[in-house]
XYZ file of C-alpha atoms in Angstrom:
610
model
C 13.644 -45.760 55.078
C 15.866 -43.173 56.691
C 17.807 -43.453 53.864
C 14.264 -42.373 51.538
C 13.891 -39.520 54.702
C 17.575 -38.489 54.687
C 17.472 -38.019 51.011
C 14.214 -36.144 50.833
C 15.946 -33.754 53.575
C 18.804 -33.217 51.391
C 16.386 -32.781 48.169
C 14.684 -30.219 50.015
C 18.156 -27.929 50.994
C 19.508 -28.479 47.826
C 15.897 -26.999 46.374
C 15.536 -23.953 49.295
C 19.739 -23.335 47.623
C 18.625 -23.112 44.457
C 15.606 -21.034 44.606
C 17.814 -18.091 46.992
C 20.385 -18.515 44.176
C 17.574 -18.586 41.125
C 16.688 -14.966 43.539
C 19.597 -13.620 43.493
C 20.467 -14.579 39.882
C 17.350 -12.831 38.909
C 17.696 -9.458 41.133
C 21.454 -9.318 40.132
C 20.144 -9.366 36.190
C 17.153 -7.302 37.389
C 19.371 -4.029 38.498
C 22.150 -4.861 36.047
C 19.355 -4.595 33.001
C 17.677 -0.895 34.462
C 20.817 0.376 35.106
C 20.917 -0.187 31.027
C 17.271 0.514 29.480
C 15.653 2.591 32.805
C 13.756 5.813 32.338
C 12.440 7.592 36.163
C 14.471 7.032 39.273
C 11.538 6.380 41.273
C 9.863 3.775 38.460
C 8.645 0.078 39.634
C 10.357 -2.588 37.814
C 6.799 -4.026 37.144
C 6.033 -0.343 35.952
C 9.081 -0.660 32.886
C 7.851 -1.227 29.668
C 10.708 -2.974 27.879
C 10.327 -6.284 26.812
C 13.457 -7.163 28.317
C 11.813 -7.019 32.048
C 8.996 -8.520 31.370
C 11.283 -11.727 29.837
C 13.321 -12.002 32.905
C 11.683 -13.942 35.786
C 12.202 -12.276 39.173
C 11.706 -13.888 41.732
C 11.926 -11.103 44.421
C 10.593 -7.787 44.271
C 12.566 -4.866 43.819
C 10.474 -1.620 44.592
C 13.366 1.062 43.187
C 16.453 1.462 40.983
C 19.314 2.282 41.926
C 22.118 3.275 40.018
C 25.871 3.087 40.287
C 26.730 6.160 38.992
C 25.534 9.428 37.694
C 25.610 8.184 33.808
C 23.818 5.327 34.095
C 21.289 7.639 35.016
C 21.912 10.145 31.879
C 21.403 6.624 30.214
C 18.290 6.163 32.096
C 16.983 9.051 31.052
C 16.896 8.904 27.280
C 14.321 5.975 26.849
C 10.377 6.973 26.914
C 8.152 5.363 29.465
C 4.243 4.952 29.437
C 3.882 7.780 31.451
C 5.195 10.148 29.199
C 6.758 8.913 25.656
C 8.394 11.904 23.245
C 7.154 12.794 20.259
C 7.987 10.602 17.074
C 10.608 13.356 15.662
C 12.849 12.823 19.050
C 12.357 9.517 18.203
C 13.985 9.983 15.471
C 16.951 11.858 16.259
C 17.685 9.295 19.196
C 17.548 6.690 16.718
C 20.910 7.911 15.455
C 23.167 6.842 18.144
C 21.077 3.401 19.470
C 23.647 0.128 19.087
C 21.358 -1.300 16.412
C 22.437 0.374 14.061
C 26.243 -0.531 12.861
C 26.424 3.167 10.825
C 26.672 4.579 14.591
C 28.522 1.726 16.499
C 31.078 4.794 17.338
C 28.483 7.309 19.150
C 29.240 9.517 21.767
C 25.714 9.480 23.519
C 26.554 11.770 25.719
C 25.925 14.540 23.274
C 22.479 13.252 21.710
C 20.069 15.897 22.864
C 22.323 18.710 21.750
C 21.471 19.247 17.680
C 25.269 19.307 15.161
C 23.590 23.398 14.385
C 23.545 24.269 17.857
C 27.225 22.785 17.841
C 30.649 24.743 18.331
C 32.598 22.504 16.215
C 36.848 23.051 14.921
C 38.439 21.071 13.339
C 42.251 20.287 14.158
C 43.314 22.540 10.798
C 41.308 25.367 12.489
C 38.387 25.162 9.933
C 34.622 25.246 11.495
C 33.116 25.189 7.052
C 31.405 21.673 8.737
C 28.092 20.415 10.549
C 28.418 16.404 11.592
C 27.579 15.381 14.537
C 30.204 14.802 16.494
C 34.317 16.283 14.554
C 36.170 13.934 17.483
C 34.630 10.795 16.542
C 37.313 11.781 12.674
C 39.980 8.614 13.731
C 37.067 6.449 14.033
C 35.946 7.114 11.123
C 39.254 6.627 9.240
C 39.412 3.640 10.008
C 35.766 2.587 8.508
C 37.511 4.196 5.318
C 40.518 2.473 5.596
C 39.114 -0.605 5.608
C 36.258 0.286 2.519
C 39.430 1.116 0.174
C 40.883 -2.031 1.134
C 37.744 -4.077 -1.362
C 36.763 -0.796 -2.756
C 40.706 -1.474 -5.370
C 39.176 -0.448 -8.653
C 38.434 3.065 -7.409
C 42.408 3.357 -5.355
C 43.502 2.295 -9.146
C 41.858 4.866 -10.956
C 43.022 7.169 -8.637
C 46.455 6.415 -9.294
C 46.166 6.414 -12.705
C 44.641 9.753 -12.435
C 46.059 12.450 -9.857
C 49.240 13.052 -11.814
C 46.561 14.581 -14.515
C 44.266 16.414 -11.800
C 41.471 15.715 -15.026
C 38.782 17.709 -12.489
C 41.074 21.215 -11.356
C 38.999 23.772 -11.018
C 36.044 21.434 -10.442
C 34.002 22.479 -7.512
C 31.184 20.531 -7.001
C 28.119 19.837 -4.513
C 27.022 16.006 -3.281
C 24.409 14.545 -2.174
C 24.484 11.309 -1.777
C 24.534 8.277 1.911
C 27.796 9.651 3.859
C 29.501 6.298 4.623
C 32.637 4.895 4.131
C 32.815 3.886 1.071
C 31.021 7.501 -0.670
C 33.881 8.784 1.464
C 37.035 7.022 -0.949
C 35.227 7.884 -3.732
C 35.204 11.632 -2.547
C 38.519 12.047 -1.380
C 39.388 10.118 -4.759
C 38.033 13.648 -6.339
C 39.491 15.558 -4.282
C 42.897 13.946 -5.402
C 41.605 14.629 -9.168
C 41.653 17.832 -8.578
C 38.770 19.223 -7.076
C 37.151 20.537 -4.624
C 33.908 19.780 -3.420
C 30.887 19.883 -0.685
C 29.150 17.391 0.950
C 25.363 16.648 2.151
C 23.514 13.508 2.729
C 20.349 12.095 0.728
C 19.024 10.381 3.586
C 17.978 10.938 7.046
C 19.584 8.050 8.141
C 22.406 6.187 6.417
C 25.129 8.981 7.371
C 27.944 7.239 9.389
C 28.787 9.946 12.041
C 32.315 9.279 12.372
C 32.672 8.962 8.400
C 31.153 12.499 7.954
C 33.760 13.421 10.833
C 36.385 12.301 9.468
C 36.062 14.521 6.164
C 34.919 17.269 8.105
C 39.095 16.710 9.717
C 40.565 16.296 6.131
C 38.933 19.676 4.753
C 35.627 18.381 3.106
C 32.232 20.316 4.528
C 30.074 18.218 5.443
C 26.796 19.069 6.409
C 24.984 15.639 7.601
C 24.233 12.922 10.431
C 22.208 10.054 11.258
C 18.708 11.343 12.217
C 17.699 14.380 10.522
C 14.535 16.138 10.623
C 13.239 17.029 8.126
C 14.291 20.594 8.495
C 17.440 19.917 9.119
C 17.842 17.365 5.785
C 16.886 20.976 3.464
C 19.111 23.409 5.544
C 22.071 21.271 4.830
C 21.972 21.432 1.376
C 21.782 25.181 1.908
C 24.324 25.434 3.474
C 26.654 22.902 0.715
C 25.582 24.742 -2.080
C 24.928 29.085 -0.263
C 27.929 29.546 0.548
C 30.065 33.100 0.217
C 33.300 32.904 -2.366
C 32.202 29.819 -3.489
C 29.551 28.239 -6.821
C 29.514 24.968 -7.461
C 29.669 23.837 -11.445
C 29.376 20.034 -11.201
C 26.422 18.341 -9.193
C 26.913 14.495 -7.690
C 23.087 13.937 -6.683
C 21.114 10.965 -5.762
C 17.820 10.957 -5.227
C 17.280 15.000 -7.434
C 16.625 16.816 -3.810
C 20.067 18.410 -4.628
C 19.341 19.277 -8.090
C 15.954 20.131 -7.855
C 16.853 22.658 -4.268
C 19.010 24.206 -6.770
C 16.804 24.662 -9.872
C 14.245 26.399 -7.195
C 16.287 28.210 -5.207
C 19.267 29.101 -7.208
C 18.118 29.487 -11.361
C 21.217 31.596 -11.423
C 23.750 28.300 -10.332
C 22.117 26.071 -11.608
C 22.581 27.437 -15.218
C 26.480 27.416 -14.769
C 25.897 24.485 -14.480
C 28.218 22.785 -16.378
C 27.221 18.956 -15.332
C 24.539 17.331 -13.589
C 25.171 13.344 -12.537
C 22.465 11.344 -11.153
C 22.235 8.142 -9.653
C 18.462 6.900 -8.788
C 15.567 6.261 -10.738
C 14.115 8.377 -8.648
C 16.284 11.189 -9.627
C 16.517 10.316 -12.936
C 12.427 10.569 -13.809
C 12.659 14.035 -11.951
C 15.769 15.225 -14.917
C 14.009 13.495 -18.149
C 10.883 15.649 -16.430
C 12.650 18.281 -16.952
C 14.281 17.806 -19.963
C 10.533 17.100 -21.350
C 8.938 21.067 -20.148
C 12.547 22.243 -21.502
C 13.408 23.926 -18.173
C 17.200 21.580 -18.444
C 19.249 24.003 -19.272
C 22.957 21.819 -18.417
C 24.120 18.367 -18.960
C 23.134 15.663 -17.359
C 24.306 12.221 -17.173
C 22.302 9.033 -16.142
C 24.026 6.335 -14.374
C 21.304 4.544 -12.998
C 20.384 2.852 -16.228
C 24.282 2.165 -16.725
C 25.101 -1.182 -17.199
C 27.311 -0.823 -14.529
C 24.540 0.116 -11.787
C 21.819 -1.704 -12.941
C 23.344 -5.445 -12.932
C 25.558 -4.815 -10.316
C 24.283 -2.137 -8.186
C 21.161 -2.530 -8.248
C 20.992 -6.353 -8.589
C 23.698 -8.151 -6.589
C 23.933 -5.577 -4.176
C 20.305 -5.676 -3.406
C 20.343 -9.371 -3.340
C 22.339 -9.728 0.190
C 21.559 -6.108 2.103
C 18.057 -7.029 1.487
C 18.009 -9.416 4.115
C 21.240 -8.142 6.023
C 18.630 -5.505 6.405
C 15.566 -7.263 7.373
C 17.418 -9.650 9.875
C 18.838 -7.495 12.118
C 15.681 -4.952 12.272
C 13.154 -8.114 13.262
C 15.237 -11.389 13.526
C 12.142 -12.946 11.405
C 13.428 -15.895 9.689
C 12.203 -16.403 6.191
C 11.138 -19.886 6.032
C 7.398 -20.547 4.680
C 6.569 -16.903 4.949
C 3.989 -14.809 2.547
C 6.444 -11.993 0.665
C 4.551 -9.228 -1.794
C 7.972 -7.773 -3.515
C 6.682 -4.408 -5.605
C 8.222 -3.810 -8.205
C 10.619 -6.509 -10.537
C 13.161 -4.170 -12.249
C 16.736 -5.203 -10.902
C 16.532 -4.073 -7.712
C 13.218 -6.512 -7.354
C 14.967 -9.261 -9.036
C 17.800 -8.622 -6.651
C 14.675 -9.127 -3.893
C 13.012 -11.834 -5.247
C 16.601 -13.905 -5.657
C 17.339 -13.623 -2.577
C 14.130 -14.229 -0.164
C 13.561 -16.935 -2.757
C 16.672 -18.857 -1.471
C 15.805 -18.800 2.076
C 12.866 -20.701 1.957
C 10.082 -17.597 1.317
C 6.952 -17.499 -1.092
C 7.152 -14.807 -3.029
C 4.421 -12.908 -5.033
C 4.859 -9.989 -7.882
C 3.518 -6.924 -8.244
C 4.048 -4.840 -12.067
C 2.662 -2.193 -14.176
C 5.927 -3.116 -16.985
C 4.158 -6.594 -19.141
C 7.363 -7.373 -19.799
C 8.838 -7.170 -16.685
C 6.214 -9.126 -15.698
C 6.683 -11.878 -17.874
C 10.108 -12.464 -16.715
C 8.586 -12.472 -13.280
C 6.473 -15.306 -14.394
C 9.496 -17.058 -16.524
C 11.710 -17.388 -13.450
C 9.035 -18.897 -11.070
C 6.708 -16.210 -9.819
C 3.286 -15.031 -9.352
C 2.949 -11.416 -10.407
C -0.752 -10.509 -8.741
C -2.261 -7.260 -7.175
C -1.592 -6.159 -4.391
C -4.840 -5.876 -2.924
C -5.846 -9.190 -4.370
C -2.517 -11.101 -1.291
C -2.425 -7.969 1.068
C -4.672 -10.190 3.989
C -2.416 -12.202 3.391
C 1.276 -11.089 2.980
C 4.170 -11.752 6.046
C 6.410 -9.420 4.735
C 5.432 -6.044 2.022
C 8.524 -4.555 0.229
C 8.801 -1.897 -2.597
C 11.149 -1.311 -4.675
C 9.304 0.556 -7.707
C 10.778 4.863 -6.770
C 6.973 5.123 -7.584
C 4.738 7.261 -4.916
C 1.285 6.069 -2.586
C 2.617 2.459 -4.009
C 1.324 0.800 -0.386
C -1.733 2.835 -0.149
C -3.634 3.566 3.691
C -6.554 1.588 2.393
C -4.068 -1.644 2.211
C -2.125 -1.422 5.411
C -5.701 -1.306 7.133
C -6.472 -4.299 5.815
C -2.785 -6.005 7.143
C -2.327 -9.183 8.976
C -1.226 -8.758 12.437
C 2.479 -8.671 12.497
C 2.695 -8.105 8.969
C 6.745 -6.350 8.710
C 6.481 -3.258 5.847
C 9.925 -1.521 4.041
C 10.834 0.102 0.794
C 13.976 -1.021 -1.225
C 13.318 1.518 -3.576
C 15.266 5.435 -3.163
C 11.861 7.755 -1.949
C 9.932 7.779 1.232
C 7.189 7.977 -0.879
C 6.908 4.338 -1.297
C 4.502 3.893 0.783
C 1.882 6.011 2.810
C 3.625 6.860 6.479
C 1.989 10.097 6.875
C -1.430 8.988 6.751
C -0.312 6.742 9.379
C 0.225 9.874 11.873
C -2.880 10.222 12.753
C -4.514 10.323 16.839
C -6.257 6.923 16.070
C -3.154 5.157 15.665
C -0.329 4.954 18.241
C 3.104 4.952 17.128
C 6.292 2.667 19.093
C 8.889 2.875 18.767
C 10.861 -0.282 19.816
C 14.045 -0.732 18.501
C 16.696 1.956 15.830
C 14.221 2.113 12.918
C 11.741 0.172 13.951
C 8.115 0.810 14.567
C 4.988 -1.004 15.153
C 2.566 1.055 13.994
C -0.716 -0.308 16.357
C -4.316 0.460 14.983
C -7.470 0.858 17.740
C -7.924 -3.473 17.914
C -4.854 -3.874 18.373
C -3.830 -4.469 15.048
C 0.190 -4.230 14.683
C 2.146 -3.115 11.790
C 6.134 -3.288 11.603
C 7.180 -0.615 9.970
C 10.773 -0.039 9.070
C 13.487 3.004 8.510
C 9.732 5.044 8.688
C 8.966 3.644 5.124
C 13.459 5.080 3.607
C 15.303 3.066 1.828
C 15.627 -0.646 4.569
C 19.623 -1.136 3.135
C 21.845 2.228 3.762
C 19.164 3.172 6.799
C 19.069 -0.075 8.821
C 21.892 -2.065 8.067
C 25.787 -2.479 5.385
C 25.684 -2.616 2.001
C 28.480 -4.316 0.019
C 31.353 -2.761 -0.150
C 33.038 -4.453 -3.462
C 29.861 -3.479 -5.105
C 29.909 -0.309 -4.718
C 32.975 0.404 -6.196
C 31.779 -0.308 -8.875
C 28.831 3.040 -8.749
C 31.423 5.006 -7.457
C 34.640 4.279 -10.426
C 30.823 5.145 -12.665
C 30.239 7.544 -10.871
C 33.773 9.393 -11.014
C 34.166 8.439 -14.775
C 30.608 10.454 -15.640
C 32.485 13.454 -13.768
C 34.894 13.498 -15.439
C 33.548 13.141 -18.762
C 31.049 16.401 -18.584
C 33.721 17.983 -17.058
C 35.952 17.913 -19.569
C 34.014 17.079 -23.251
C 34.355 20.101 -25.712
C 31.829 22.197 -26.058
C 28.583 20.984 -27.916
C 29.811 17.307 -27.050
C 26.337 17.590 -24.442
C 23.795 19.031 -25.144
C 20.815 20.718 -22.533
C 19.460 16.225 -21.849
C 20.087 13.983 -20.204
C 22.688 10.767 -21.921
C 23.257 7.489 -20.848
C 27.656 6.576 -19.660
C 28.604 5.945 -23.040
C 28.751 2.128 -23.146
C 33.184 2.530 -23.546
C 33.124 4.006 -20.097
C 30.466 0.608 -18.662
C 33.470 -1.474 -20.088
C 36.251 -0.005 -18.884
C 34.658 0.439 -14.636
C 33.677 -3.688 -15.523
C 37.992 -4.676 -16.662
C 38.911 -1.977 -13.640
C 37.519 -4.834 -11.260
C 38.044 -8.294 -13.150
C 41.747 -8.802 -11.602
C 40.256 -8.539 -7.958
C 38.259 -12.305 -9.379
C 42.294 -13.242 -10.973
C 39.718 -13.012 -14.147
C 41.526 -13.359 -17.833
C 39.549 -11.977 -20.846
C 39.425 -13.008 -24.551
C 40.719 -11.272 -27.177
C 39.589 -10.948 -30.022
C 41.418 -12.549 -33.583
C 42.240 -9.989 -36.364
C 40.195 -11.569 -38.187
C 36.925 -12.352 -35.231
C 36.547 -8.498 -34.772
C 36.162 -8.194 -39.080
C 34.184 -10.503 -38.976
C 31.851 -8.949 -36.714
C 32.993 -5.417 -37.285
C 34.310 -5.061 -33.491
C 36.996 -3.007 -33.060
C 39.206 -5.683 -31.124
C 39.702 -2.865 -27.389
C 35.817 -2.370 -27.662
C 33.225 -1.637 -27.101
C 31.985 -4.843 -27.902
C 28.057 -3.800 -27.650
C 25.776 -0.377 -29.248
C 25.034 1.910 -27.132
C 21.253 0.969 -27.440
C 22.535 -2.646 -25.974
C 20.892 -3.065 -21.827
C 23.022 -6.390 -21.264
C 19.110 -7.445 -20.817
C 17.666 -9.973 -22.410
C 13.889 -11.115 -22.049
C 14.346 -14.622 -24.441
C 17.158 -14.945 -21.628
C 15.130 -16.937 -19.203
C 14.637 -19.551 -21.281
C 15.280 -23.352 -19.331
C 15.982 -24.332 -23.511
C 17.260 -22.721 -25.995
C 14.789 -23.105 -29.167
C 11.865 -23.586 -27.395
C 8.117 -23.167 -28.232
C 7.900 -19.385 -26.280
C 11.428 -18.249 -27.188
C 10.465 -18.574 -30.316
C 7.343 -16.323 -30.270
C 8.877 -13.961 -28.600
C 11.914 -13.697 -31.380
C 9.821 -13.627 -34.105
C 6.872 -10.914 -32.264
C 9.848 -8.863 -32.158
C 10.676 -9.683 -35.453
C 7.117 -8.850 -36.865
C 7.111 -5.819 -35.020
C 10.610 -4.301 -36.478
C 8.576 -4.512 -39.836
C 6.424 -1.579 -39.194
C 7.781 1.683 -39.883
C 7.827 4.676 -37.227
C 4.865 6.313 -38.748
C 2.683 2.960 -38.571
C 2.887 2.530 -35.449
C 1.689 6.078 -34.967
C -1.249 5.781 -36.679
C -2.031 2.277 -35.089
C -0.820 3.068 -31.945
C -1.508 6.288 -31.364
C -0.748 5.968 -27.615
C 2.486 4.818 -28.336
C 3.494 7.956 -29.725
C 5.258 9.592 -27.295
C 6.819 6.500 -26.064
C 8.597 6.013 -29.624
C 9.835 9.105 -30.211
C 11.179 9.092 -26.892
C 13.426 5.892 -27.907
C 17.348 7.308 -28.096
C 16.930 4.733 -30.917
C 13.826 5.280 -32.918
C 15.698 4.535 -36.434
C 18.247 2.787 -36.143
C 15.405 -0.228 -34.390
C 13.105 0.724 -37.137
C 14.886 0.500 -39.946
């Protein structure tokens, strides 16, 4: 009995000691957390909106926040409180330096409040012809570029082979792309080949500040930083184009914004440009519109529809980066989630493959019957968005179109639905309709906003509807090497082409050039190509050195998705294709008037219909 009493007293003492230790740890943890995430010196812990505070089981009430130094107090004041939230535009700017973004890992938080446009910065060469977040980050950016070069051996190889000839000597290239370490390798390759470059960003969230600083330090005029406003975005483009004593004669664009700006604001400059290289579906669509209207006064190269862009950047890059972007921003588990992917082009195919592999239940929306048929034969349901919107956990757009997800559909989404965009343009999701008085925006982490409806429903919007992978994560360097090499060769081709080779129209990259880009990357895999014998080459009617496919061949076979050769469905498709080929162009016009514009636009016209 006595032993039981002693044991009982011992247990009480240990329990009391444990409670006190727990109180001390909780109090200590609370103070540490406050020093990192706070906003007001006189604010009580109970008033803090951060989820980190509600998750900490504090045993004691800490009345006031104590700061160890002035820097902690400044850091604290950057975050919004319930009593006074900052404006949305400020939240966007703040996201440029949030630690959740890998692209801003070296950002100096001490100057976040100052716009780069209001700073006077000079590089070590004494030049101030640039506008970046902080030129002092150049050393860190140089390391990023050197790391990227290790996985872009093909582009570096092209640089070494051609820099002696300087094929771009005299070229003045103005570029508008994502400014990342991989893009920096491309820019420095163009400079090594003799070009003068001025650069800006095509996306307000994707710029790596330290990389922009590294480029500016080497003397490349760069006008970009992560978290630009819309006004900053167009100001940066204008600073690239409008400079005294320098006039661009080549354009490298991603999205068409730069081309559109030069065409509208500087028509005289636009007419003197020798060529445009465009790599996005949005930008290519704009070029075709100009060409159709007879307003495209310069030749343009459609890199987006080259095989090396479609089958590698669009497909393989998005297959990996979609998961990275979603995981970093939402920590979502994909198994069993209902996901709808709008668009089953190469980007959509890559996204669906990755999501399906992790156990997500994926369905597709499509306007193109060919892509829809491919989706069906790949095992996906093809639906209308309005039919399934209430059940979806994740909605992903990748069409390049506008208003793919409307306000009416956003209103019908379930609580906690994640909405994001993998297409280039930020018009696919009707974000503008969400900026209304009845809805509340809550920034929960970098590039992640909770849109709160009056009834309490929350929709999770990523990167404000802009490109997810480059805004919220990173993309595989090797795949970008393929695209960058294609862009470099397209610029060389357009700049050095003799007069008359290219007219005022939009062209696809020559097939031989596509094959050359692919061959440069094969050594990375220790791949060995089989060579045709003279007899085989003669039998096939090919040159032993290529090209091995005609220009109109897209390396996309509808029948390739069949599970067994010679299946009934495959025969049906081949028969339908053969039957279609029997019609002449005039017969098609008579039978299908609505196809006239499409048929006449085909590059392969007579070849296909012989």
